Amino acid sequence: MSDVLLLTLGVLACLQLKHFAADYLLQTPWIIAGKGHLDRPGGYAHAGIHAVLSVPALLLAGLDLPKVAALCAAEFVVHFLIDHSKAVFSRGSDKGPTTATYWALHGGDQCIHHLSYLLMTGVAINWALA
């Protein structure tokens, strides 16, 4: 395997592991309750955790600090908007974890997040090789 391919896979794997930690291990009730509300800090804190935890993966890619900051800022905005949209869309509905709709929304949300990590990885590797 080429060094570029190994680096790409390593960065993507770091982002995937980071996502698991931030989305499943580090979410507290106040974070979850704040999603979908622009006047509550939970959604912002959650997006910030994601952005901060992406720093090691982007440094692994070989990016300098201004590029790391730019990608983390973009991730903060994108992650917040994805989660906010899902929360607003599903608020007040009967879409609980025993329904197919709940799992479709959850899966769609996760799919979009993971596709954003694929894009982040591509940008990071492209910038690192430039």
Tab-separated table of C-alpha atoms in Angstrom:
chain	number	residue	atom	x	y	z
A	1	MET	CA	0.000	0.000	0.000
A	2	SER	CA	1.195	3.491	-0.729
A	3	ASP	CA	2.060	5.927	2.030
A	4	VAL	CA	-0.690	8.311	0.872
A	5	LEU	CA	-3.315	5.575	1.024
A	6	LEU	CA	-2.193	4.519	4.512
A	7	LEU	CA	-2.259	8.137	5.690
A	8	THR	CA	-5.719	8.637	4.184
A	9	LEU	CA	-7.061	5.527	5.886
A	10	GLY	CA	-5.435	6.537	9.174
A	11	VAL	CA	-7.003	10.011	9.124
A	12	LEU	CA	-10.408	8.627	8.187
A	13	ALA	CA	-10.190	5.957	10.915
A	14	CYS	CA	-9.311	8.636	13.498
A	15	LEU	CA	-12.323	10.714	12.438
A	16	GLN	CA	-14.605	7.666	12.648
A	17	LEU	CA	-13.376	6.786	16.151
A	18	LYS	CA	-13.712	10.422	17.195
A	19	HIS	CA	-17.276	10.433	15.923
A	20	PHE	CA	-18.177	7.385	17.996
A	21	ALA	CA	-16.711	8.948	21.132
A	22	ALA	CA	-18.348	12.348	20.613
A	23	ASP	CA	-21.743	11.085	19.437
A	24	TYR	CA	-22.198	8.123	21.756
A	25	LEU	CA	-19.873	8.325	24.752
A	26	LEU	CA	-19.683	12.057	25.456
A	27	GLN	CA	-23.290	13.160	24.976
A	28	THR	CA	-24.965	14.151	28.199
A	29	PRO	CA	-28.682	14.795	28.756
A	30	TRP	CA	-28.216	18.596	28.635
A	31	ILE	CA	-26.378	18.313	25.309
A	32	ILE	CA	-29.121	16.138	23.844
A	33	ALA	CA	-31.840	18.456	25.187
A	34	GLY	CA	-30.125	21.465	23.641
A	35	LYS	CA	-30.053	20.138	20.103
A	36	GLY	CA	-32.637	21.755	17.882
A	37	HIS	CA	-32.738	24.925	20.001
A	38	LEU	CA	-30.692	27.914	18.921
A	39	ASP	CA	-30.979	29.449	22.394
A	40	ARG	CA	-29.560	26.469	24.303
A	41	PRO	CA	-25.860	25.580	24.559
A	42	GLY	CA	-26.123	21.795	24.089
A	43	GLY	CA	-25.958	21.676	20.306
A	44	TYR	CA	-23.100	24.170	20.210
A	45	ALA	CA	-21.156	22.252	22.860
A	46	HIS	CA	-21.681	19.002	20.955
A	47	ALA	CA	-20.460	20.488	17.670
A	48	GLY	CA	-17.505	22.008	19.530
A	49	ILE	CA	-16.545	18.649	21.008
A	50	HIS	CA	-16.542	17.183	17.502
A	51	ALA	CA	-14.402	20.011	16.151
A	52	VAL	CA	-11.848	19.824	18.975
A	53	LEU	CA	-11.571	16.034	18.812
A	54	SER	CA	-10.813	16.267	15.068
A	55	VAL	CA	-7.568	18.145	15.730
A	56	PRO	CA	-5.364	15.027	16.234
A	57	ALA	CA	-6.566	13.446	12.973
A	58	LEU	CA	-5.867	16.634	11.039
A	59	LEU	CA	-2.441	17.019	12.611
A	60	LEU	CA	-1.756	13.393	11.657
A	61	ALA	CA	-2.509	14.422	8.069
A	62	GLY	CA	0.330	16.930	8.345
A	63	LEU	CA	-1.734	20.121	8.253
A	64	ASP	CA	-0.516	23.367	9.772
A	65	LEU	CA	-2.563	25.048	12.483
A	66	PRO	CA	-4.410	27.560	10.239
A	67	LYS	CA	-5.643	24.716	8.014
A	68	VAL	CA	-6.593	22.618	11.040
A	69	ALA	CA	-8.531	25.594	12.415
A	70	ALA	CA	-10.292	26.141	9.080
A	71	LEU	CA	-11.411	22.507	8.787
A	72	CYS	CA	-12.477	22.372	12.437
A	73	ALA	CA	-14.509	25.575	12.037
A	74	ALA	CA	-16.199	24.114	8.960
A	75	GLU	CA	-16.877	20.885	10.809
A	76	PHE	CA	-18.396	22.794	13.722
A	77	VAL	CA	-20.878	24.541	11.409
A	78	VAL	CA	-21.726	21.441	9.366
A	79	HIS	CA	-22.116	19.173	12.387
A	80	PHE	CA	-24.287	21.704	14.192
A	81	LEU	CA	-26.552	22.172	11.153
A	82	ILE	CA	-26.973	18.431	10.572
A	83	ASP	CA	-27.894	17.761	14.207
A	84	HIS	CA	-30.051	20.863	14.511
A	85	SER	CA	-32.003	19.969	11.374
A	86	LYS	CA	-32.609	16.412	12.536
A	87	ALA	CA	-33.758	17.594	15.972
A	88	VAL	CA	-36.122	20.204	14.543
A	89	PHE	CA	-37.535	17.743	12.018
A	90	SER	CA	-38.204	15.046	14.603
A	91	ARG	CA	-39.324	17.309	17.484
A	92	GLY	CA	-42.823	16.678	18.760
A	93	SER	CA	-43.323	13.535	16.746
A	94	ASP	CA	-43.917	9.976	17.814
A	95	LYS	CA	-40.728	8.868	16.072
A	96	GLY	CA	-39.321	6.885	19.012
A	97	PRO	CA	-36.663	4.153	18.887
A	98	THR	CA	-39.258	1.469	18.203
A	99	THR	CA	-40.235	2.983	14.834
A	100	ALA	CA	-38.694	2.600	11.411
A	101	THR	CA	-38.878	6.386	10.970
A	102	TYR	CA	-36.651	6.939	13.998
A	103	TRP	CA	-33.990	4.600	12.622
A	104	ALA	CA	-34.244	6.111	9.135
A	105	LEU	CA	-33.641	9.583	10.603
A	106	HIS	CA	-30.819	8.313	12.804
A	107	GLY	CA	-29.198	6.444	9.923
A	108	GLY	CA	-29.534	9.403	7.574
A	109	ASP	CA	-27.992	11.719	10.164
A	110	GLN	CA	-25.073	9.349	10.709
A	111	CYS	CA	-24.591	8.800	6.968
A	112	ILE	CA	-24.322	12.544	6.337
A	113	HIS	CA	-21.822	12.909	9.201
A	114	HIS	CA	-19.660	10.103	7.850
A	115	LEU	CA	-19.761	11.501	4.329
A	116	SER	CA	-18.590	14.830	5.772
A	117	TYR	CA	-15.605	12.996	7.303
A	118	LEU	CA	-14.797	11.491	3.934
A	119	LEU	CA	-14.794	15.007	2.464
A	120	MET	CA	-12.705	16.355	5.374
A	121	THR	CA	-10.184	13.573	4.863
A	122	GLY	CA	-9.945	14.296	1.147
A	123	VAL	CA	-9.428	18.009	1.744
A	124	ALA	CA	-6.865	17.366	4.484
A	125	ILE	CA	-4.818	14.962	2.381
A	126	ASN	CA	-5.032	17.249	-0.654
A	127	TRP	CA	-3.827	20.221	1.411
A	128	ALA	CA	-1.075	18.140	3.010
A	129	LEU	CA	0.242	17.046	-0.373
A	130	ALA	CA	0.061	20.511	-1.949
